[in-house]
CSV table of C-alpha atoms in Angstrom, one decimal:
chain,number,residue,atom,x,y,z
A,1488,MET,CA,-27.9,24.0,-27.5
A,1489,LEU,CA,-26.7,25.1,-24.3
A,1490,LEU,CA,-23.6,22.2,-24.0
A,1491,ARG,CA,-22.6,23.7,-27.7
A,1492,TYR,CA,-22.7,27.0,-26.4
A,1493,HIS,CA,-21.1,26.9,-23.1
A,1494,ILE,CA,-17.7,24.9,-25.0
A,1495,LEU,CA,-18.1,28.0,-26.9
A,1496,LEU,CA,-17.9,30.3,-24.6
A,1497,LEU,CA,-15.4,28.5,-22.5
A,1498,LEU,CA,-13.3,28.4,-25.6
A,1499,PHE,CA,-13.7,31.6,-27.2
A,1500,PHE,CA,-12.2,32.5,-23.1
A,1501,LEU,CA,-9.2,30.8,-23.4
A,1502,PHE,CA,-8.4,32.3,-26.9
A,1503,ARG,CA,-7.9,35.4,-25.2
A,1504,LEU,CA,-5.6,34.2,-21.8
A,1505,PRO,CA,-2.8,35.9,-22.3
A,1506,TRP,CA,-0.8,33.6,-19.6
A,1507,LEU,CA,0.3,31.5,-21.8
A,1508,HIS,CA,2.2,33.8,-23.9
A,1509,SER,CA,3.2,36.4,-20.6
A,1510,GLN,CA,6.0,35.9,-18.5
A,1511,GLU,CA,6.1,34.0,-15.7
A,1512,THR,CA,5.5,37.2,-12.3
A,1513,PRO,CA,8.8,37.6,-10.5
A,1514,LEU,CA,7.4,36.5,-7.5
A,1515,PRO,CA,5.9,33.6,-8.2
A,1516,GLY,CA,8.7,32.1,-10.5
A,1517,ARG,CA,11.4,32.8,-8.0
A,1518,TYR,CA,9.9,30.4,-5.3
A,1519,VAL,CA,9.0,27.4,-7.9
A,1520,GLN,CA,12.5,27.2,-9.2
A,1521,GLU,CA,13.5,27.5,-5.5
A,1522,ALA,CA,10.5,24.5,-5.3
A,1523,ILE,CA,11.8,23.1,-8.2
A,1524,ALA,CA,15.4,22.8,-6.8
A,1525,THR,CA,14.6,21.9,-3.4
A,1526,ASN,CA,11.4,19.7,-2.9
A,1527,HIS,CA,12.4,16.7,-1.5
A,1528,GLY,CA,9.5,14.8,-3.7
A,1529,LEU,CA,11.1,15.7,-6.5
A,1530,ARG,CA,14.7,15.1,-5.7
A,1531,GLN,CA,13.5,11.9,-4.8
A,1532,GLN,CA,11.2,11.5,-8.7
A,1533,GLU,CA,15.4,12.5,-10.0
A,1534,PHE,CA,17.3,10.0,-7.6
A,1535,LEU,CA,15.4,7.4,-9.1
A,1536,LEU,CA,15.3,8.6,-13.1
A,1537,GLU,CA,19.0,8.5,-12.3
A,1538,LYS,CA,19.1,5.0,-11.2
A,1539,ASN,CA,16.7,4.2,-14.3
A,1540,LEU,CA,20.0,6.1,-16.7
A,1541,LEU,CA,22.1,3.0,-14.5
A,1542,SER,CA,19.9,0.4,-15.5
A,1543,LEU,CA,19.8,1.2,-19.4
A,1544,GLU,CA,23.9,1.1,-18.9
A,1545,GLU,CA,23.7,-2.7,-17.1
A,1546,ALA,CA,21.6,-3.8,-19.6
A,1547,LYS,CA,23.5,-2.4,-22.8
A,1548,LYS,CA,26.7,-3.8,-20.9
A,1549,LEU,CA,25.1,-7.8,-20.7
A,1550,PHE,CA,26.0,-7.3,-24.7
A,1551,TRP,CA,29.2,-7.5,-23.5
A,1552,PRO,CA,31.4,-10.5,-22.5
A,1553,GLU,CA,32.2,-12.0,-18.9
A,1554,VAL,CA,35.7,-12.1,-17.9
A,1555,GLY,CA,36.0,-14.2,-14.5
A,1556,PHE,CA,38.7,-15.9,-12.5
A,1557,GLY,CA,39.0,-19.0,-10.5
A,1558,ALA,CA,41.0,-21.0,-8.7
A,1559,THR,CA,40.8,-24.4,-7.5
A,1560,TYR,CA,44.1,-26.7,-4.7
A,1561,THR,CA,42.5,-30.1,-3.7
A,1562,LEU,CA,44.4,-32.1,-1.0
A,1563,ALA,CA,43.1,-35.9,-0.8
A,1564,ALA,CA,43.5,-38.5,1.6
A,1565,GLY,CA,41.8,-42.4,1.2
A,1566,GLY,CA,38.6,-42.6,-0.8
A,1567,ARG,CA,38.5,-44.4,-3.9
A,1568,SER,CA,41.2,-46.0,-5.5
A,1569,ILE,CA,42.0,-48.1,-9.0
A,1570,PHE,CA,44.8,-51.4,-8.6
A,1571,ILE,CA,47.2,-51.2,-11.3
A,1572,PRO,CA,49.3,-55.0,-11.5
A,1573,VAL,CA,52.7,-52.9,-12.6
A,1574,GLY,CA,54.9,-56.0,-11.4
A,1575,ASP,CA,53.6,-58.2,-11.4
A,1576,LEU,CA,53.0,-57.7,-15.4
A,1577,VAL,CA,56.9,-57.1,-16.1
A,1578,ASN,CA,58.8,-57.7,-13.3
A,1579,PRO,CA,58.7,-62.1,-14.6
A,1580,VAL,CA,60.3,-59.5,-18.6
A,1581,TYR,CA,62.6,-57.7,-15.8
A,1582,ALA,CA,64.1,-61.5,-14.6
A,1583,THR,CA,64.0,-63.1,-17.9
A,1584,LEU,CA,65.8,-59.7,-19.3
A,1585,ASN,CA,68.1,-60.1,-16.6
A,1586,GLN,CA,69.2,-63.7,-17.5
A,1587,LEU,CA,69.7,-63.5,-20.4
A,1588,LEU,CA,71.7,-60.8,-19.8
A,1589,MET,CA,73.7,-62.1,-17.1
A,1590,SER,CA,72.8,-58.3,-15.7
A,1591,ASN,CA,70.3,-56.7,-13.7
A,1592,ALA,CA,69.6,-54.1,-15.4
A,1593,PHE,CA,65.9,-54.1,-14.7
A,1594,PRO,CA,65.0,-53.5,-11.5
A,1595,GLN,CA,61.8,-55.2,-9.6
A,1596,ILE,CA,59.2,-53.1,-9.4
A,1597,GLU,CA,56.1,-52.9,-7.2
A,1598,ASN,CA,52.7,-52.8,-8.3
A,1599,GLU,CA,50.7,-49.2,-8.5
A,1600,LYS,CA,47.9,-48.1,-6.7
A,1601,GLU,CA,45.9,-44.9,-7.5
A,1602,GLN,CA,43.1,-42.9,-6.4
A,1603,PHE,CA,40.5,-41.6,-7.4
A,1604,LEU,CA,41.0,-38.2,-5.8
A,1605,PRO,CA,43.5,-35.6,-6.6
A,1606,HIS,CA,45.9,-34.9,-4.2
A,1607,ASN,CA,47.7,-32.2,-4.3
A,1608,PHE,CA,46.1,-30.8,-7.4
A,1609,TYR,CA,45.0,-27.2,-8.9
A,1610,ASP,CA,43.4,-25.9,-11.2
A,1611,ALA,CA,43.8,-22.0,-12.1
A,1612,ARG,CA,41.7,-20.4,-15.2
A,1613,PHE,CA,40.6,-16.8,-17.2
A,1614,ARG,CA,36.7,-17.6,-18.6
A,1615,ILE,CA,35.6,-15.9,-20.9
A,1616,ARG,CA,32.2,-16.3,-21.6
A,1617,GLN,CA,29.9,-14.1,-24.3
A,1618,PRO,CA,26.1,-14.8,-25.4
A,1619,LEU,CA,26.0,-14.6,-28.9
A,1620,VAL,CA,22.0,-15.2,-29.1
A,1621,ASN,CA,19.7,-14.3,-26.7
A,1622,ARG,CA,16.7,-12.5,-27.8
A,1623,GLU,CA,15.8,-11.4,-24.0
A,1624,ILE,CA,18.5,-9.4,-23.3
A,1625,TYR,CA,17.6,-6.6,-26.3
A,1626,PHE,CA,14.3,-6.8,-24.8
A,1627,ASN,CA,15.6,-6.3,-21.8
A,1628,ARG,CA,17.4,-2.7,-22.3
A,1629,LYS,CA,14.0,-2.0,-24.9
A,1630,ILE,CA,12.4,-1.9,-21.8
A,1631,ARG,CA,14.2,-0.3,-19.4
A,1632,GLU,CA,14.8,2.2,-22.3
A,1633,ALA,CA,11.0,2.9,-22.0
A,1634,ALA,CA,10.5,3.1,-18.4
A,1635,ILE,CA,13.4,6.1,-18.5
A,1636,SER,CA,10.4,7.6,-20.7
A,1637,LEU,CA,7.9,6.3,-18.4
A,1638,LYS,CA,10.0,7.8,-15.4
A,1639,GLU,CA,11.0,11.3,-17.4
A,1640,ALA,CA,7.2,11.8,-18.2
A,1641,GLU,CA,6.4,11.0,-14.3
A,1642,ILE,CA,8.4,13.5,-13.4
A,1643,MET,CA,7.1,16.0,-15.7
A,1644,ALA,CA,4.7,16.0,-13.9
A,1645,TYR,CA,5.4,15.6,-10.5
A,1646,ARG,CA,7.3,19.6,-11.4
A,1647,ARG,CA,4.0,20.7,-13.1
A,1648,GLU,CA,2.2,19.9,-10.1
A,1649,LEU,CA,4.8,21.1,-7.3
A,1650,THR,CA,4.3,24.5,-10.0
A,1651,LYS,CA,0.3,24.2,-9.2
A,1652,GLU,CA,0.6,24.0,-5.5
A,1653,VAL,CA,3.4,27.0,-5.4
A,1654,LYS,CA,1.4,29.1,-6.6
A,1655,ALA,CA,-1.6,27.9,-5.0
A,1656,ALA,CA,0.3,28.0,-1.5
A,1657,TYR,CA,1.3,31.9,-2.5
A,1658,TYR,CA,-1.0,33.6,-3.1
A,1659,ARG,CA,-3.2,31.4,-1.1
A,1660,TYR,CA,-0.5,33.4,1.4
A,1661,LEU,CA,-1.8,36.9,0.0
A,1662,GLN,CA,-4.8,36.3,0.7
A,1663,ALA,CA,-5.2,35.7,4.8
A,1664,ALA,CA,-2.9,38.5,4.0
A,1665,SER,CA,-5.1,40.8,2.3
A,1666,ALA,CA,-7.5,40.0,5.1
A,1667,VAL,CA,-5.3,40.6,7.4
A,1668,GLU,CA,-4.9,44.8,6.4
A,1669,ILE,CA,-8.8,44.8,5.5
A,1670,TYR,CA,-9.9,43.9,9.4
A,1671,ASN,CA,-7.0,46.5,10.1
A,1672,GLN,CA,-8.4,48.8,8.4
A,1673,ALA,CA,-12.1,48.4,9.8
A,1674,ILE,CA,-10.8,48.7,13.4
A,1675,THR,CA,-9.0,51.8,12.4
A,1676,LEU,CA,-12.3,53.2,11.3
A,1677,LEU,CA,-13.9,51.5,14.5
A,1678,ALA,CA,-11.6,53.5,16.4
A,1679,GLU,CA,-12.4,56.7,15.2
A,1680,SER,CA,-16.3,56.1,15.6
A,1681,GLN,CA,-15.6,54.9,19.0
A,1682,ARG,CA,-13.8,58.2,19.5
A,1683,VAL,CA,-16.1,60.3,17.7
A,1684,ASN,CA,-19.0,58.7,20.2
A,1685,GLU,CA,-16.6,59.5,23.8
A,1686,SER,CA,-16.7,62.5,22.5
A,1687,LEU,CA,-20.8,62.8,21.6
A,1688,LEU,CA,-20.6,60.8,24.5
A,1689,ARG,CA,-19.7,64.0,27.1
A,1690,ASN,CA,-22.1,66.6,25.4
A,1691,ASP,CA,-24.4,64.4,26.3
A,1692,LYS,CA,-25.4,63.2,22.0
A,1693,VAL,CA,-25.4,59.9,22.7
A,1694,ILE,CA,-26.6,57.1,25.3
A,1695,PRO,CA,-24.0,55.0,26.3
A,1696,ALA,CA,-25.1,51.6,25.1
A,1697,VAL,CA,-23.6,52.6,21.6
A,1698,LEU,CA,-19.6,53.2,23.2
A,1699,SER,CA,-20.9,49.3,24.6
A,1700,ARG,CA,-21.5,48.3,20.8
A,1701,ILE,CA,-18.8,50.3,18.7
A,1702,GLN,CA,-16.8,47.7,21.7
A,1703,ALA,CA,-18.8,44.9,20.7
A,1704,GLU,CA,-18.1,44.7,17.3
A,1705,ALA,CA,-14.2,45.7,17.5
A,1706,ASP,CA,-14.0,42.6,20.0
A,1707,GLU,CA,-16.1,40.6,16.9
A,1708,VAL,CA,-13.4,41.6,14.1
A,1709,LYS,CA,-10.2,41.6,16.3
A,1710,ALA,CA,-11.4,37.7,17.0
A,1711,ARG,CA,-12.0,37.3,13.3
A,1712,GLN,CA,-8.3,39.1,12.7
A,1713,MET,CA,-6.8,36.3,14.7
A,1714,GLU,CA,-8.5,33.4,12.7
A,1715,ALA,CA,-6.9,35.8,9.5
A,1716,ARG,CA,-3.5,35.5,11.0
A,1717,ASN,CA,-3.9,32.0,11.9
A,1718,ASN,CA,-4.4,31.3,8.1
A,1719,GLN,CA,-2.0,33.3,7.7
A,1720,LYS,CA,-0.3,31.1,9.3
A,1721,ASN,CA,-0.8,28.0,8.1
A,1722,ALA,CA,-0.7,29.4,4.3
A,1723,ALA,CA,2.9,30.3,5.1
A,1724,ALA,CA,3.7,27.4,6.7
A,1725,TYR,CA,2.6,25.1,3.6
A,1726,LEU,CA,4.6,26.6,1.3
A,1727,ASN,CA,8.0,27.1,3.5
A,1728,PHE,CA,7.1,23.3,3.5
A,1729,LEU,CA,6.6,23.5,-0.3
A,1730,LEU,CA,10.5,25.5,-0.1
A,1731,ASN,CA,11.9,23.6,2.2
A,1732,ARG,CA,11.8,25.6,4.0
A,1733,PRO,CA,11.7,26.2,7.9
A,1734,LEU,CA,8.7,26.5,8.4
A,1735,ASP,CA,8.2,29.9,10.3
A,1736,THR,CA,10.7,31.4,7.9
A,1737,ALA,CA,9.6,34.5,6.2
A,1738,VAL,CA,7.1,35.1,3.1
A,1739,GLU,CA,8.6,37.3,0.8
A,1740,THR,CA,5.6,39.1,-1.4
A,1741,ASP,CA,4.7,42.0,-3.8
A,1742,SER,CA,2.9,43.7,-5.6
A,1743,SER,CA,3.7,41.9,-9.7
A,1744,TYR,CA,0.1,39.5,-8.8
A,1745,ARG,CA,-1.7,42.8,-10.1
A,1746,GLU,CA,-0.1,42.2,-13.5
A,1747,ASP,CA,-1.1,38.7,-14.3
A,1748,LEU,CA,-5.1,40.3,-13.8
A,1749,SER,CA,-3.8,42.8,-15.8
A,1750,GLY,CA,-5.4,42.0,-18.9
A,1751,LEU,CA,-6.1,37.6,-19.5
A,1752,SER,CA,-6.7,38.2,-23.0
A,1753,SER,CA,-4.7,35.6,-25.5
A,1754,LEU,CA,-4.1,32.0,-25.6
A,1755,PRO,CA,-1.9,29.3,-28.2
A,1756,ALA,CA,-4.0,27.8,-30.4
A,1757,GLN,CA,-3.2,24.0,-28.9
A,1758,ALA,CA,-1.8,23.6,-25.3
A,1759,ALA,CA,0.6,21.7,-24.8
A,1760,PRO,CA,0.3,17.8,-24.3
A,1761,ARG,CA,0.0,16.1,-20.7
A,1762,GLU,CA,2.7,14.0,-18.8
A,1763,GLU,CA,0.1,11.3,-18.0
A,1764,MET,CA,-0.7,10.9,-21.8
A,1765,ALA,CA,2.9,10.8,-22.3
A,1766,GLN,CA,3.3,8.0,-19.0
A,1767,ILE,CA,0.9,5.9,-20.1
A,1768,SER,CA,2.6,5.3,-23.8
A,1769,ALA,CA,5.2,4.6,-22.1
A,1770,ALA,CA,3.6,2.2,-20.3
A,1771,LEU,CA,2.0,0.9,-23.3
A,1772,GLU,CA,5.3,0.5,-25.1
A,1773,MET,CA,7.0,-1.1,-22.2
A,1774,ASN,CA,4.1,-3.9,-22.5
A,1775,SER,CA,4.5,-4.3,-25.8
A,1776,LEU,CA,8.0,-5.3,-26.0
A,1777,SER,CA,7.1,-7.2,-22.7
A,1778,THR,CA,4.7,-9.4,-24.7
A,1779,ALA,CA,7.3,-9.4,-27.4
A,1780,MET,CA,10.2,-11.5,-25.2
A,1781,LYS,CA,7.4,-13.5,-23.6
A,1782,GLU,CA,6.3,-14.5,-27.2
A,1783,ALA,CA,10.0,-14.9,-28.2
A,1784,TRP,CA,10.2,-18.1,-25.7
A,1785,ARG,CA,11.4,-21.1,-28.0
A,1786,TYR,CA,13.8,-18.4,-29.4
A,1787,PRO,CA,17.5,-20.6,-28.7
A,1788,LYS,CA,20.3,-19.2,-26.4
A,1789,LEU,CA,23.3,-19.5,-28.7
A,1790,GLY,CA,26.6,-18.7,-26.2
A,1791,LEU,CA,30.1,-19.3,-26.6
A,1792,GLN,CA,33.0,-20.5,-23.6
A,1793,VAL,CA,37.1,-19.7,-23.2
A,1794,ASP,CA,38.6,-20.8,-20.6
A,1795,LEU,CA,42.4,-20.2,-20.5
A,1796,GLY,CA,44.2,-21.6,-17.9
A,1797,SER,CA,46.4,-23.6,-16.1
A,1798,GLN,CA,46.1,-27.7,-13.8
A,1799,ASN,CA,48.5,-29.6,-12.8
A,1800,PHE,CA,50.0,-31.1,-9.5
A,1801,ASN,CA,52.3,-30.3,-7.3
A,1802,PHE,CA,52.3,-27.0,-8.6
A,1803,GLU,CA,54.1,-27.3,-12.1
A,1804,TRP,CA,52.9,-25.8,-15.3
A,1805,GLY,CA,50.1,-27.2,-17.2
A,1806,GLY,CA,48.7,-24.8,-19.8
A,1807,TYR,CA,45.6,-25.1,-21.7
A,1808,ILE,CA,42.7,-24.1,-23.4
A,1809,LEU,CA,39.3,-24.9,-23.6
A,1810,ALA,CA,36.6,-23.3,-25.4
A,1811,GLY,CA,33.0,-24.3,-26.0
A,1812,LEU,CA,29.6,-23.5,-27.6
A,1813,SER,CA,26.5,-23.9,-25.8
A,1814,VAL,CA,23.4,-24.3,-26.7
A,1815,GLU,CA,20.0,-23.1,-25.2
A,1816,VAL,CA,16.4,-24.2,-27.4
A,1817,PRO,CA,12.9,-24.2,-25.2
A,1818,LEU,CA,10.9,-27.4,-26.5
A,1819,TRP,CA,7.8,-27.6,-24.0
A,1820,THR,CA,6.7,-25.5,-20.9
A,1821,ALA,CA,3.6,-27.3,-20.0
A,1822,GLY,CA,2.2,-24.1,-21.0
A,1823,ARG,CA,3.7,-21.4,-18.4
A,1824,SER,CA,5.2,-19.8,-22.4
A,1825,GLU,CA,1.9,-19.9,-23.2
A,1826,LEU,CA,-0.3,-18.4,-20.1
A,1827,GLN,CA,2.4,-16.0,-19.7
A,1828,THR,CA,2.0,-14.2,-23.0
A,1829,GLU,CA,-2.1,-13.9,-23.4
A,1830,GLN,CA,-1.8,-12.5,-19.3
A,1831,SER,CA,1.2,-9.8,-20.5
A,1832,ARG,CA,-1.9,-9.4,-23.8
A,1833,LEU,CA,-4.9,-8.2,-21.1
A,1834,ASP,CA,-2.7,-6.5,-19.1
A,1835,GLY,CA,-1.9,-4.1,-23.1
A,1836,LYS,CA,-5.5,-4.3,-23.1
A,1837,ALA,CA,-6.5,-2.9,-20.0
A,1838,LEU,CA,-3.5,-0.1,-20.2
A,1839,ASP,CA,-5.2,1.2,-23.5
A,1840,GLU,CA,-8.5,1.3,-22.2
A,1841,GLN,CA,-7.0,3.6,-19.2
A,1842,ARG,CA,-5.3,5.3,-21.6
A,1843,GLN,CA,-9.0,6.4,-23.2
A,1844,GLN,CA,-10.3,6.9,-19.8
A,1845,LEU,CA,-7.4,9.4,-18.8
A,1846,ALA,CA,-8.1,11.3,-22.3
A,1847,ALA,CA,-11.8,11.4,-21.6
A,1848,GLN,CA,-10.4,12.9,-18.3
A,1849,LEU,CA,-8.1,14.9,-19.2
A,1850,GLU,CA,-11.1,16.7,-21.4
A,1851,LEU,CA,-13.0,17.0,-18.1
A,1852,GLN,CA,-10.8,19.0,-15.9
A,1853,ALA,CA,-9.7,21.1,-18.4
A,1854,TYR,CA,-13.8,21.7,-19.4
A,1855,VAL,CA,-14.3,21.9,-16.0
A,1856,ALA,CA,-11.1,24.3,-15.0
A,1857,GLY,CA,-11.5,26.4,-17.6
A,1858,ASN,CA,-15.3,27.1,-15.9
A,1859,ASP,CA,-14.1,27.2,-12.6
A,1860,LEU,CA,-12.0,30.5,-14.1
A,1861,LEU,CA,-14.1,32.1,-15.9
A,1862,SER,CA,-16.0,31.5,-13.4
A,1863,ALA,CA,-13.9,33.5,-11.1
A,1864,THR,CA,-12.8,36.2,-12.9
A,1865,GLU,CA,-16.0,37.1,-14.1
A,1866,LYS,CA,-17.4,36.8,-10.0
A,1867,TRP,CA,-13.7,39.4,-9.4
A,1868,MET,CA,-14.4,42.0,-12.5
A,1869,SER,CA,-18.4,42.1,-10.7
A,1870,PHE,CA,-16.6,43.7,-8.3
A,1871,ALA,CA,-15.5,47.0,-9.9
A,1872,GLY,CA,-17.1,49.9,-8.0
A,1873,ARG,CA,-18.4,48.1,-5.2
A,1874,VAL,CA,-15.6,49.0,-2.9
A,1875,ALA,CA,-16.0,52.3,-4.0
A,1876,ASP,CA,-19.3,52.0,-3.6
A,1877,ALA,CA,-19.3,50.5,0.6
A,1878,ARG,CA,-16.2,53.0,0.9
A,1879,LEU,CA,-18.7,56.1,-0.2
A,1880,GLN,CA,-22.1,55.0,1.6
A,1881,PHE,CA,-19.3,54.9,4.8
A,1882,ASP,CA,-18.1,58.4,4.1
A,1883,ASN,CA,-21.8,59.1,3.7
A,1884,ALA,CA,-23.2,57.4,7.4
A,1885,SER,CA,-20.5,58.4,8.7
A,1886,LEU,CA,-21.1,62.4,8.1
A,1887,ARG,CA,-24.7,62.0,9.1
A,1888,TYR,CA,-24.6,60.4,11.3
A,1889,ARG,CA,-21.8,63.8,13.5
A,1890,GLU,CA,-24.9,65.5,11.9
A,1891,GLY,CA,-27.0,64.0,13.5
A,1892,LEU,CA,-29.1,62.7,10.9
A,1893,ALA,CA,-28.1,59.4,10.7
A,1894,ASN,CA,-28.3,56.8,13.7
A,1895,TYR,CA,-25.3,55.0,15.1
A,1896,LEU,CA,-27.6,51.8,14.3
A,1897,GLU,CA,-26.9,52.5,10.7
A,1898,LEU,CA,-23.2,53.7,11.1
A,1899,LEU,CA,-22.3,50.0,12.0
A,1900,ASP,CA,-24.1,48.9,9.4
A,1901,ALA,CA,-22.2,50.8,7.1
A,1902,ARG,CA,-18.6,49.6,8.5
A,1903,ALA,CA,-19.6,46.0,8.4
A,1904,TYR,CA,-20.8,46.9,4.8
A,1905,LEU,CA,-17.4,48.6,4.0
A,1906,THR,CA,-15.4,45.8,5.3
A,1907,ARG,CA,-17.3,42.8,4.3
A,1908,THR,CA,-18.0,44.2,0.7
A,1909,ALA,CA,-14.0,44.5,0.8
A,1910,LEU,CA,-13.4,40.9,2.2
A,1911,GLU,CA,-15.5,39.7,-0.4
A,1912,GLU,CA,-13.5,41.8,-3.7
A,1913,SER,CA,-9.8,40.4,-2.2
A,1914,LEU,CA,-11.2,36.8,-1.6
A,1915,ALA,CA,-12.5,36.8,-5.3
A,1916,LEU,CA,-9.3,38.4,-6.8
A,1917,PHE,CA,-6.7,35.8,-5.5
A,1918,GLU,CA,-9.4,33.2,-6.1
A,1919,VAL,CA,-8.3,33.5,-10.4
A,1920,LEU,CA,-5.4,33.7,-9.5
A,1921,VAL,CA,-5.1,29.5,-8.2
A,1922,LYS,CA,-7.7,29.3,-10.8
A,1923,LYS,CA,-5.2,30.6,-12.9
A,1924,ALA,CA,-2.7,28.5,-11.9
A,1925,GLU,CA,-4.8,25.8,-11.9
A,1926,MET,CA,-5.8,25.7,-15.5
A,1927,GLU,CA,-2.6,25.8,-16.5
A,1928,ARG,CA,-1.8,22.5,-14.9
A,1929,VAL,CA,-4.8,21.3,-16.9
A,1930,ALA,CA,-3.6,22.6,-19.8
A,1931,GLY,CA,-0.1,21.6,-19.9
A,1932,VAL,CA,1.7,24.9,-19.6
A,1933,PRO,CA,5.2,24.6,-19.7
A,1934,THR,CA,7.2,25.0,-15.9
A,1935,ARG,CA,9.9,27.8,-15.6
């Protein structure tokens, strides 16, 4: 029952949040757009996406014919040869004919000796290759299409995480700046208290120890202020790092963040899907295609090859055309292909388990982020009137002190309570904004 109550309370709160309908606060929105345009990590992901797009184009080109030009020229001397006894075969015949004709019309010829290695021989050709049947090319293209979907989901997830980090860094900066201002106010109050007590000391109405205590309080506040300034510098440096700017660049601020706090009141009925689920879905599709490609190892491959060229001795023309079909039929791979297919199936089962675990994790993230935002909001709202009350207590203590109705310890305690309350209220206020940015991240709010 308690768990059900928390779930119902969370849903009621989420349905009352306005920030999924409202416009982005002006200044954080500009910082987010600047980060999306300049962040090195995001640009790296975009370059990888462009690479995947080119890879897909490459896969599509595999269906097209491939044309190449090649030429060889051969010079040879020595080596194996063949003896052709042409003279021994025809010279007796020629001699008989010459006797019968009483002429020398048929001269005697020498025997021939031909080398096997061609000498002064060339072969130049254009070769055209065209795949006709090849299932690997088809699945390769499908896998690269799924890889593009995977990379696009990774980029969207990175953009969403970057948006959350930029907003949180900006709010942390405002939180540190607010702390510095609160300490400034505390130092001003202590300076006024010191001035009053110096006047009272000249009139012998207080002891010197009062001034020493006030000075100690001022030193402590200044030390805390230095710490707050350091936190402010670090927050600014981290924000500038996300924006790809010099770390010491001044951070522009305004009061528009209060518009986000004016009414956390409505949320769409259904949050957008998370990119992490799109990533795992793309990975599952790639695994399915890879498994299908491995299962198709038995399918034959058919290709066409055509050579258009010329070959002859002494660079004389000898044009020719040679065409052929090539067929490759896998018969036996000693079980390697079956083992590869089974490995791919097991990878798919592991991915499916990962998908179910991821769905549970995302559900848990949304639940925890909603509870954290609800708790932070309730804590901040609990400060309503407390700062004003602390200010009233300090004013009353200061008045009573001047009238001699209170000692300086009561005044210092009232000042410390005022400073502490203001700091806690400021911390709670910006913690709501940080938790809101985290909730937007896990709820799948579109980045702008």
